[in-house]
């Protein structure tokens, strides 16, 4: 099993610190979502892992070695950085065959990845005729070509249609189940929550969060229930007795903090109180993520005057 390790990784461009003393392990067997606002340093980190840029300080290693020291890099690490990377005048098939031959990858892998990415019927079309979503699929096909243990995918869902988004979600989950290390950058917290087991958030090159997705969701989306009943005063009393914090009530509607709808429903049933409305409510994950990164956003729109 091969993971990615960053130690004090730092990259400066002129006076800008794109990546700032980043220490992090990306583990095999799970999908790690890599989030952060524009300019947070996600792409730079991926480029440093791939040896496309030199760190100013610190190290980035794959399975304990720098990328440049890997014997057969494409068989160890697959990457999607730029969906426009394929030459427009080539067909998808030629593009992948060229990559396979130059990396001593068996030709049968070309057919396999074309099939896996849903491009088999478009294989003989020139890449310049491809939509952005098809180019993404081709970039993913190229990343998968060497059957690598490690995958770095920079916004792979960009440009995909809803069916494509479901497909990529399932692909990422499968790759992790197979024991691979999967690092996927995105701007969207809600989307990332649908496929990532683990979450890393950067802000201005620094590590803001590194924890299991489940923990982030639990920490940031407090459960609460909205309930309307035939006897709000009695329901409120029963909920308070049950140890719940209850707010609202003037119009008969109550908000119960830290509860699930089933728990509130059970208390009402026990008391014989008629329930007119009952719904789980969760603070939006996207809001929690935006709050986390608000202070770290390089390109935030200025607040309008008087706001
Ligand atoms: N080649 C470069 N020369 C100068 N500055 C650079 C270069 N590459 C990146 N930067 C700067 O480094 C910072 C991090 O950029 P990076 O592209 O890594 O962020 P990102 O998180 O991938 O952003 P996005 O979400 O917009 O893709 C930014 O301030 C960017 O302007």
Short mmCIF file of N, CA and C in Angstrom, two decimals, residues 127-197:
data_model
loop_
_atom_site.label_atom_id
_atom_site.label_comp_id
_atom_site.label_asym_id
_atom_site.label_seq_id
_atom_site.Cartn_x
_atom_site.Cartn_y
_atom_site.Cartn_z
N UNK A 127 -9.72 14.62 -30.41
CA UNK A 127 -9.97 15.19 -29.09
C UNK A 127 -10.55 16.60 -29.20
N UNK A 128 -10.21 17.31 -30.31
CA UNK A 128 -10.73 18.69 -30.43
C UNK A 128 -12.25 18.74 -30.55
N UNK A 129 -12.85 17.61 -30.92
CA UNK A 129 -14.32 17.57 -31.02
C UNK A 129 -14.97 17.19 -29.68
N UNK A 130 -14.16 16.93 -28.65
CA UNK A 130 -14.69 16.48 -27.36
C UNK A 130 -15.25 17.64 -26.54
N UNK A 131 -16.33 17.37 -25.81
CA UNK A 131 -16.83 18.34 -24.83
C UNK A 131 -15.89 18.34 -23.63
N UNK A 132 -16.08 19.35 -22.75
CA UNK A 132 -15.23 19.41 -21.56
C UNK A 132 -15.38 18.12 -20.74
N UNK A 133 -16.62 17.63 -20.63
CA UNK A 133 -16.85 16.40 -19.86
C UNK A 133 -16.11 15.21 -20.46
N UNK A 134 -16.08 15.12 -21.81
CA UNK A 134 -15.37 14.01 -22.46
C UNK A 134 -13.87 14.16 -22.27
N UNK A 135 -13.39 15.41 -22.29
CA UNK A 135 -11.94 15.62 -22.05
C UNK A 135 -11.57 15.21 -20.63
N UNK A 136 -12.49 15.50 -19.68
CA UNK A 136 -12.24 15.06 -18.31
C UNK A 136 -12.14 13.55 -18.27
N UNK A 137 -13.06 12.88 -18.96
CA UNK A 137 -13.04 11.41 -18.96
C UNK A 137 -11.74 10.90 -19.58
N UNK A 138 -11.29 11.57 -20.63
CA UNK A 138 -10.03 11.15 -21.27
C UNK A 138 -8.85 11.36 -20.31
N UNK A 139 -8.86 12.49 -19.60
CA UNK A 139 -7.81 12.76 -18.60
C UNK A 139 -7.82 11.70 -17.51
N UNK A 140 -9.01 11.27 -17.11
CA UNK A 140 -9.13 10.24 -16.08
C UNK A 140 -8.65 8.89 -16.65
N UNK A 141 -8.98 8.63 -17.91
CA UNK A 141 -8.51 7.40 -18.57
C UNK A 141 -6.98 7.37 -18.57
N UNK A 142 -6.36 8.50 -18.88
CA UNK A 142 -4.89 8.57 -18.90
C UNK A 142 -4.33 8.33 -17.49
N UNK A 143 -5.01 8.88 -16.48
CA UNK A 143 -4.53 8.71 -15.10
C UNK A 143 -4.60 7.24 -14.68
N UNK A 144 -5.63 6.53 -15.20
CA UNK A 144 -5.83 5.13 -14.79
C UNK A 144 -4.96 4.15 -15.59
N UNK A 145 -4.37 4.64 -16.67
CA UNK A 145 -3.71 3.76 -17.66
C UNK A 145 -2.69 2.81 -17.02
N UNK A 146 -1.85 3.33 -16.15
CA UNK A 146 -0.79 2.49 -15.56
C UNK A 146 -1.26 1.67 -14.37
N UNK A 147 -2.58 1.62 -14.15
CA UNK A 147 -3.16 0.88 -13.01
C UNK A 147 -2.46 1.29 -11.71
N UNK A 148 -2.37 2.61 -11.47
CA UNK A 148 -1.51 3.10 -10.39
C UNK A 148 -2.12 2.93 -9.00
N UNK A 149 -1.25 2.84 -8.00
CA UNK A 149 -1.70 2.70 -6.61
C UNK A 149 -2.15 4.05 -6.06
N UNK A 150 -1.67 5.13 -6.70
CA UNK A 150 -1.96 6.47 -6.20
C UNK A 150 -2.59 7.30 -7.31
N UNK A 151 -3.67 8.01 -6.99
CA UNK A 151 -4.32 8.88 -7.99
C UNK A 151 -4.46 10.29 -7.46
N UNK A 152 -4.05 11.26 -8.26
CA UNK A 152 -4.22 12.67 -7.92
C UNK A 152 -5.12 13.28 -8.98
N UNK A 153 -6.30 13.70 -8.59
CA UNK A 153 -7.25 14.20 -9.57
C UNK A 153 -7.67 15.61 -9.19
N UNK A 154 -7.35 16.56 -10.07
CA UNK A 154 -7.66 17.96 -9.80
C UNK A 154 -9.03 18.28 -10.42
N UNK A 155 -10.02 18.43 -9.59
CA UNK A 155 -11.39 18.73 -9.99
C UNK A 155 -11.92 17.82 -11.12
N UNK A 156 -11.93 16.52 -10.88
CA UNK A 156 -12.34 15.59 -11.95
C UNK A 156 -13.81 15.72 -12.35
N UNK A 157 -14.64 16.27 -11.46
CA UNK A 157 -16.07 16.35 -11.78
C UNK A 157 -16.40 17.58 -12.62
N UNK A 158 -15.40 18.44 -12.81
CA UNK A 158 -15.62 19.67 -13.58
C UNK A 158 -16.11 19.37 -14.99
N UNK A 159 -17.23 19.92 -15.38
CA UNK A 159 -17.71 19.74 -16.75
C UNK A 159 -18.52 18.47 -16.96
N UNK A 160 -18.61 17.61 -15.95
CA UNK A 160 -19.38 16.38 -16.13
C UNK A 160 -20.86 16.67 -15.94
N UNK A 161 -21.69 15.95 -16.71
CA UNK A 161 -23.14 16.09 -16.55
C UNK A 161 -23.58 15.25 -15.34
N UNK A 162 -24.85 15.35 -14.92
CA UNK A 162 -25.28 14.64 -13.71
C UNK A 162 -24.96 13.14 -13.75
N UNK A 163 -25.13 12.54 -14.92
CA UNK A 163 -24.83 11.10 -15.03
C UNK A 163 -23.32 10.89 -14.83
N UNK A 164 -22.53 11.82 -15.37
CA UNK A 164 -21.07 11.74 -15.23
C UNK A 164 -20.64 11.93 -13.78
N UNK A 165 -21.36 12.77 -13.07
CA UNK A 165 -21.01 13.02 -11.66
C UNK A 165 -21.28 11.76 -10.82
N UNK A 166 -22.38 11.09 -11.12
CA UNK A 166 -22.66 9.83 -10.42
C UNK A 166 -21.58 8.81 -10.76
N UNK A 167 -21.19 8.78 -12.04
CA UNK A 167 -20.16 7.83 -12.49
C UNK A 167 -18.84 8.09 -11.76
N UNK A 168 -18.40 9.35 -11.69
CA UNK A 168 -17.09 9.63 -11.07
C UNK A 168 -17.13 9.30 -9.59
N UNK A 169 -18.27 9.58 -8.96
CA UNK A 169 -18.42 9.26 -7.55
C UNK A 169 -18.20 7.76 -7.32
N UNK A 170 -18.84 6.96 -8.17
CA UNK A 170 -18.72 5.50 -8.01
C UNK A 170 -17.31 5.03 -8.34
N UNK A 171 -16.71 5.64 -9.35
CA UNK A 171 -15.34 5.27 -9.73
C UNK A 171 -14.38 5.55 -8.56
N UNK A 172 -14.49 6.73 -7.97
CA UNK A 172 -13.59 7.10 -6.87
C UNK A 172 -13.75 6.13 -5.70
N UNK A 173 -15.01 5.79 -5.39
CA UNK A 173 -15.27 4.86 -4.29
C UNK A 173 -14.64 3.50 -4.60
N UNK A 174 -14.79 3.07 -5.85
CA UNK A 174 -14.23 1.76 -6.23
C UNK A 174 -12.71 1.76 -6.11
N UNK A 175 -12.08 2.83 -6.59
CA UNK A 175 -10.61 2.92 -6.55
C UNK A 175 -10.12 2.84 -5.10
N UNK A 176 -10.85 3.49 -4.19
CA UNK A 176 -10.46 3.44 -2.77
C UNK A 176 -10.67 2.03 -2.21
N UNK A 177 -11.80 1.42 -2.58
CA UNK A 177 -12.07 0.04 -2.11
C UNK A 177 -10.97 -0.92 -2.55
N UNK A 178 -10.40 -0.65 -3.72
CA UNK A 178 -9.32 -1.50 -4.22
C UNK A 178 -8.01 -1.25 -3.49
N UNK A 179 -8.03 -0.34 -2.52
CA UNK A 179 -6.84 -0.10 -1.69
C UNK A 179 -5.95 1.01 -2.20
N UNK A 180 -6.43 1.76 -3.20
CA UNK A 180 -5.59 2.83 -3.74
C UNK A 180 -5.67 4.10 -2.89
N UNK A 181 -4.70 4.95 -3.09
CA UNK A 181 -4.68 6.26 -2.45
C UNK A 181 -5.29 7.24 -3.44
N UNK A 182 -6.37 7.92 -3.06
CA UNK A 182 -7.09 8.76 -4.02
C UNK A 182 -7.23 10.17 -3.43
N UNK A 183 -6.55 11.13 -4.04
CA UNK A 183 -6.63 12.52 -3.59
C UNK A 183 -7.36 13.33 -4.66
N UNK A 184 -8.47 13.95 -4.27
CA UNK A 184 -9.36 14.60 -5.24
C UNK A 184 -9.64 16.04 -4.81
N UNK A 185 -9.23 17.00 -5.64
CA UNK A 185 -9.51 18.39 -5.26
C UNK A 185 -10.87 18.82 -5.80
N UNK A 186 -11.47 19.77 -5.10
CA UNK A 186 -12.77 20.28 -5.51
C UNK A 186 -12.98 21.63 -4.83
N UNK A 187 -13.96 22.38 -5.32
CA UNK A 187 -14.36 23.61 -4.62
C UNK A 187 -15.62 23.39 -3.82
N UNK A 188 -16.28 22.26 -4.05
CA UNK A 188 -17.63 22.08 -3.50
C UNK A 188 -17.66 21.07 -2.37
N UNK A 189 -18.00 21.56 -1.21
CA UNK A 189 -18.05 20.73 -0.02
C UNK A 189 -19.14 19.66 -0.13
N UNK A 190 -20.33 20.05 -0.57
CA UNK A 190 -21.42 19.08 -0.61
C UNK A 190 -21.10 17.94 -1.56
N UNK A 191 -20.53 18.30 -2.71
CA UNK A 191 -20.16 17.26 -3.69
C UNK A 191 -19.10 16.34 -3.08
N UNK A 192 -18.09 16.94 -2.45
CA UNK A 192 -16.99 16.15 -1.88
C UNK A 192 -17.52 15.19 -0.81
N UNK A 193 -18.52 15.66 -0.05
CA UNK A 193 -19.07 14.82 1.02
C UNK A 193 -19.72 13.55 0.47
N UNK A 194 -20.07 13.54 -0.82
CA UNK A 194 -20.73 12.36 -1.38
C UNK A 194 -19.73 11.25 -1.73
N UNK A 195 -18.45 11.57 -1.82
CA UNK A 195 -17.50 10.50 -2.17
C UNK A 195 -16.28 10.38 -1.26
N UNK A 196 -16.00 11.41 -0.45
CA UNK A 196 -14.74 11.38 0.30
C UNK A 196 -14.92 10.74 1.68
N UNK A 197 -13.92 9.95 2.08
CA UNK A 197 -13.89 9.38 3.42
C UNK A 197 -13.16 10.33 4.36
#
